[in-house]
Amino acid sequence: MDNILQNLSFQELKERLSINLNLPLPGMMAHQTMAASTRFALPMEPNIKTKKSAVLILFYPDAQQIKIPFILRPPYDGTHGGQVAFPGGRIEKNDENLTRTALREAQEEIGIRIADVQIIGQLTELFIPPSNYLVQPIIGYMHSKPVFYPDPREVETVFEVSFDELVNPLSITDELLDIKGIKINAPTYTFQNQKIWGATAMMIAELLMVIKNSK
């Protein structure tokens, strides 16, 4: 486990994020460490048809641990069917900003109470070429473990990853994945037998790099 992050308390994590999210973000430098082999063969810049979206990366204390919820999307024909992700989705016309999008989508998908979430900041926007989405990761926390009420239309299951699991370097492997019949080499996080790769893995990489920042 990373010595810098070992034994970090919930309060220390909040304080570290509050400071470091206001410093220059690592962005692409972090993203590239977990980018799949196919990413660099696709368009790398948003275009006029690109859709804006947001996800919520949520921390909360649970007994003596810090947890983060992920969702497993049901299998469907879309680009991200059957994949692990942070709760989130596309901006809607009534959303005044992308923070609101992330909170609304998290409430709809996993049933958390928006009023209970405190926003700390945001990571670097990330363009996802296969679905043509530009995703804004929003960081927030709750003071206690929420009760989840997943929407079965959008979420197959919610699973919680501890911060200790998240920072464990042994959770990262290089995998040859079969995605809808296409072979993809990708650095992959594995938590509780769930494989996380692509955009979500790239967001995790930036999150951890921000937390480690000792400036």
Coordinates of C-alpha atoms in Angstrom, one line a residue:
M1 CA 0.0 0.0 0.0
D2 CA 1.2 3.5 -0.7
N3 CA 2.9 4.8 2.4
I4 CA 1.8 8.4 1.8
L5 CA -1.8 7.4 1.9
Q6 CA -1.7 4.6 4.5
N7 CA -3.7 5.3 7.6
L8 CA -5.1 8.5 6.2
S9 CA -8.2 9.5 8.3
F10 CA -11.4 10.7 6.8
Q11 CA -10.8 14.3 8.1
E12 CA -7.2 14.2 6.7
L13 CA -8.5 13.1 3.3
K14 CA -11.1 15.9 3.2
E15 CA -8.5 18.5 4.1
R16 CA -6.0 17.1 1.6
L17 CA -8.5 17.2 -1.2
S18 CA -9.8 20.6 -0.3
I19 CA -6.2 22.0 -0.7
N20 CA -5.0 19.9 -3.6
L21 CA -8.0 20.3 -5.8
N22 CA -7.3 24.0 -5.9
L23 CA -3.7 23.4 -7.2
P24 CA -2.9 22.7 -10.9
L25 CA -4.4 19.3 -11.7
P26 CA -2.3 16.5 -13.3
G27 CA -4.9 15.9 -16.0
M28 CA -3.5 14.1 -19.0
M29 CA -0.3 13.1 -17.1
A30 CA -2.4 11.0 -14.7
H31 CA -4.9 9.8 -17.4
Q32 CA -2.2 8.4 -19.6
T33 CA -1.1 6.0 -16.8
M34 CA -4.4 4.1 -17.1
A35 CA -5.3 4.7 -20.7
A36 CA -6.3 1.7 -22.9
S37 CA -4.3 0.9 -26.0
T38 CA -7.1 1.8 -28.3
R39 CA -7.6 5.3 -26.9
F40 CA -4.7 6.8 -28.9
A41 CA -6.2 5.4 -32.1
L42 CA -9.4 7.5 -31.7
P43 CA -10.1 11.2 -32.0
M44 CA -8.8 12.9 -28.8
E45 CA -10.7 16.2 -29.0
P46 CA -14.3 17.0 -28.4
N47 CA -16.4 18.2 -31.4
I48 CA -19.7 20.0 -32.0
K49 CA -21.6 16.8 -31.3
T50 CA -19.9 16.1 -28.0
K51 CA -22.3 15.7 -25.1
K52 CA -21.4 17.0 -21.6
S53 CA -21.9 14.9 -18.6
A54 CA -20.7 14.5 -15.0
V55 CA -20.0 11.8 -12.4
L56 CA -19.9 11.9 -8.7
I57 CA -16.9 10.5 -6.8
L58 CA -18.3 10.2 -3.3
F59 CA -16.3 9.5 0.0
Y60 CA -17.9 8.6 3.3
P61 CA -16.8 7.0 6.6
D62 CA -17.9 3.5 7.4
A63 CA -16.8 2.2 10.8
Q64 CA -13.0 2.6 10.7
Q65 CA -12.8 2.8 6.9
I66 CA -13.4 5.3 4.1
K67 CA -15.6 4.0 1.3
I68 CA -16.4 5.1 -2.3
P69 CA -19.5 3.7 -4.2
F70 CA -19.2 2.4 -7.7
I71 CA -22.0 1.1 -10.0
L72 CA -22.1 -1.9 -12.3
R73 CA -24.2 -1.0 -15.3
P74 CA -26.6 -3.6 -16.7
P75 CA -25.5 -5.3 -19.9
Y76 CA -27.0 -3.4 -22.9
D77 CA -26.1 -2.6 -26.5
G78 CA -24.7 0.8 -25.7
T79 CA -21.0 1.7 -25.4
H80 CA -20.7 1.3 -21.7
G81 CA -23.1 -1.6 -21.0
G82 CA -21.9 -4.0 -18.4
Q83 CA -19.1 -1.7 -17.2
V84 CA -18.2 -0.4 -13.8
A85 CA -18.5 3.4 -13.4
F86 CA -19.0 6.2 -11.0
P87 CA -22.7 7.2 -10.8
G88 CA -23.4 10.0 -13.3
G89 CA -24.8 10.9 -16.7
R90 CA -25.6 13.5 -19.3
I91 CA -26.4 17.1 -18.4
E92 CA -30.1 18.1 -18.7
K93 CA -31.5 21.5 -19.6
N94 CA -32.7 22.1 -16.0
D95 CA -29.2 21.5 -14.6
E96 CA -27.7 24.9 -13.8
N97 CA -24.2 23.3 -13.9
L98 CA -22.3 20.0 -14.0
T99 CA -22.1 19.7 -10.3
R100 CA -25.9 19.7 -10.3
T101 CA -25.8 17.0 -13.0
A102 CA -23.5 14.8 -11.0
L103 CA -25.7 15.1 -7.9
R104 CA -29.0 14.6 -9.7
E105 CA -27.7 11.5 -11.6
A106 CA -26.3 10.0 -8.4
Q107 CA -29.6 10.5 -6.6
E108 CA -31.5 8.9 -9.6
E109 CA -29.1 6.0 -10.0
I110 CA -28.1 5.0 -6.4
G111 CA -30.7 6.9 -4.3
I112 CA -28.5 9.1 -2.2
R113 CA -29.9 12.3 -0.7
I114 CA -28.4 15.4 -2.5
A115 CA -28.8 17.5 0.6
D116 CA -26.4 15.2 2.4
V117 CA -23.5 15.7 0.0
Q118 CA -20.8 18.3 0.5
I119 CA -18.9 19.2 -2.7
I120 CA -15.1 19.6 -2.4
G121 CA -14.1 20.3 -6.0
Q122 CA -13.6 18.6 -9.3
L123 CA -11.0 16.8 -11.4
T124 CA -10.0 17.4 -15.0
E125 CA -12.7 17.0 -17.7
L126 CA -12.1 13.8 -19.6
F127 CA -13.2 13.2 -23.2
I128 CA -14.5 9.6 -24.0
P129 CA -14.2 9.1 -27.8
P130 CA -16.3 5.9 -28.2
S131 CA -19.4 7.6 -26.8
N132 CA -18.4 11.2 -27.6
Y133 CA -18.9 12.4 -24.1
L134 CA -17.0 15.0 -22.2
V135 CA -17.2 14.0 -18.5
Q136 CA -16.6 16.2 -15.5
P137 CA -15.7 14.3 -12.3
I138 CA -17.1 16.0 -9.2
I139 CA -15.7 15.2 -5.8
G140 CA -17.9 15.1 -2.7
Y141 CA -18.3 13.5 0.7
M142 CA -21.0 12.5 3.2
H143 CA -20.6 12.5 6.9
S144 CA -22.0 8.9 7.2
K145 CA -22.6 5.8 5.2
P146 CA -25.7 6.3 2.9
V147 CA -28.4 3.8 2.3
F148 CA -28.4 2.9 -1.4
Y149 CA -31.6 2.5 -3.5
P150 CA -30.3 1.6 -6.9
D151 CA -32.4 2.1 -10.0
P152 CA -32.6 -1.3 -11.6
R153 CA -33.0 0.2 -15.1
E154 CA -29.6 1.9 -14.8
V155 CA -27.7 0.0 -12.1
E156 CA -27.2 -3.7 -11.8
T157 CA -25.5 -3.4 -8.4
V158 CA -23.8 -0.8 -6.2
F159 CA -20.5 -2.0 -4.6
E160 CA -18.3 -0.1 -2.2
V161 CA -14.6 0.1 -2.4
S162 CA -12.5 1.0 0.6
F163 CA -9.9 3.7 0.4
D164 CA -7.3 1.0 1.4
E165 CA -8.3 -1.1 -1.7
L166 CA -8.2 2.0 -3.9
V167 CA -4.6 2.9 -3.0
N168 CA -3.2 -0.6 -3.0
P169 CA -0.8 -0.9 -6.0
L170 CA -1.5 -4.6 -6.3
S171 CA -5.0 -3.7 -7.5
I172 CA -3.5 -2.7 -10.9
T173 CA -2.7 -5.2 -13.6
D174 CA -2.4 -5.1 -17.4
E175 CA -5.3 -7.0 -19.0
L176 CA -6.3 -8.2 -22.4
L177 CA -10.0 -7.5 -22.4
D178 CA -12.7 -8.7 -24.8
I179 CA -15.1 -5.8 -25.3
K180 CA -17.9 -6.8 -27.6
G181 CA -15.6 -9.0 -29.6
I182 CA -12.7 -6.5 -29.8
K183 CA -9.5 -7.2 -28.0
I184 CA -8.2 -4.3 -25.9
N185 CA -5.0 -4.0 -23.8
A186 CA -5.7 -1.9 -20.8
P187 CA -4.3 -1.1 -17.4
T188 CA -7.0 -2.3 -15.0
Y189 CA -8.0 -1.9 -11.4
T190 CA -9.6 -5.0 -9.9
F191 CA -11.7 -4.6 -6.8
Q192 CA -13.8 -7.4 -5.4
N193 CA -13.5 -9.3 -8.8
Q194 CA -14.8 -6.3 -10.7
K195 CA -12.5 -4.9 -13.4
I196 CA -12.4 -1.1 -13.9
W197 CA -10.7 0.2 -16.9
G198 CA -11.0 3.1 -19.5
A199 CA -12.4 6.4 -18.4
T200 CA -13.2 5.4 -14.8
A201 CA -9.7 4.0 -14.3
M202 CA -8.2 7.2 -15.7
M203 CA -10.3 9.3 -13.2
I204 CA -9.2 7.1 -10.3
A205 CA -5.5 7.6 -11.4
E206 CA -5.9 11.4 -11.3
L207 CA -7.8 11.3 -8.0
L208 CA -5.0 9.4 -6.4
M209 CA -2.3 11.6 -7.9
V210 CA -4.2 14.7 -6.5
I211 CA -4.4 13.1 -3.1
K212 CA -0.7 12.2 -3.1
N213 CA 0.3 15.8 -4.0
S214 CA 2.5 17.0 -1.1
K215 CA 2.9 20.7 -2.2

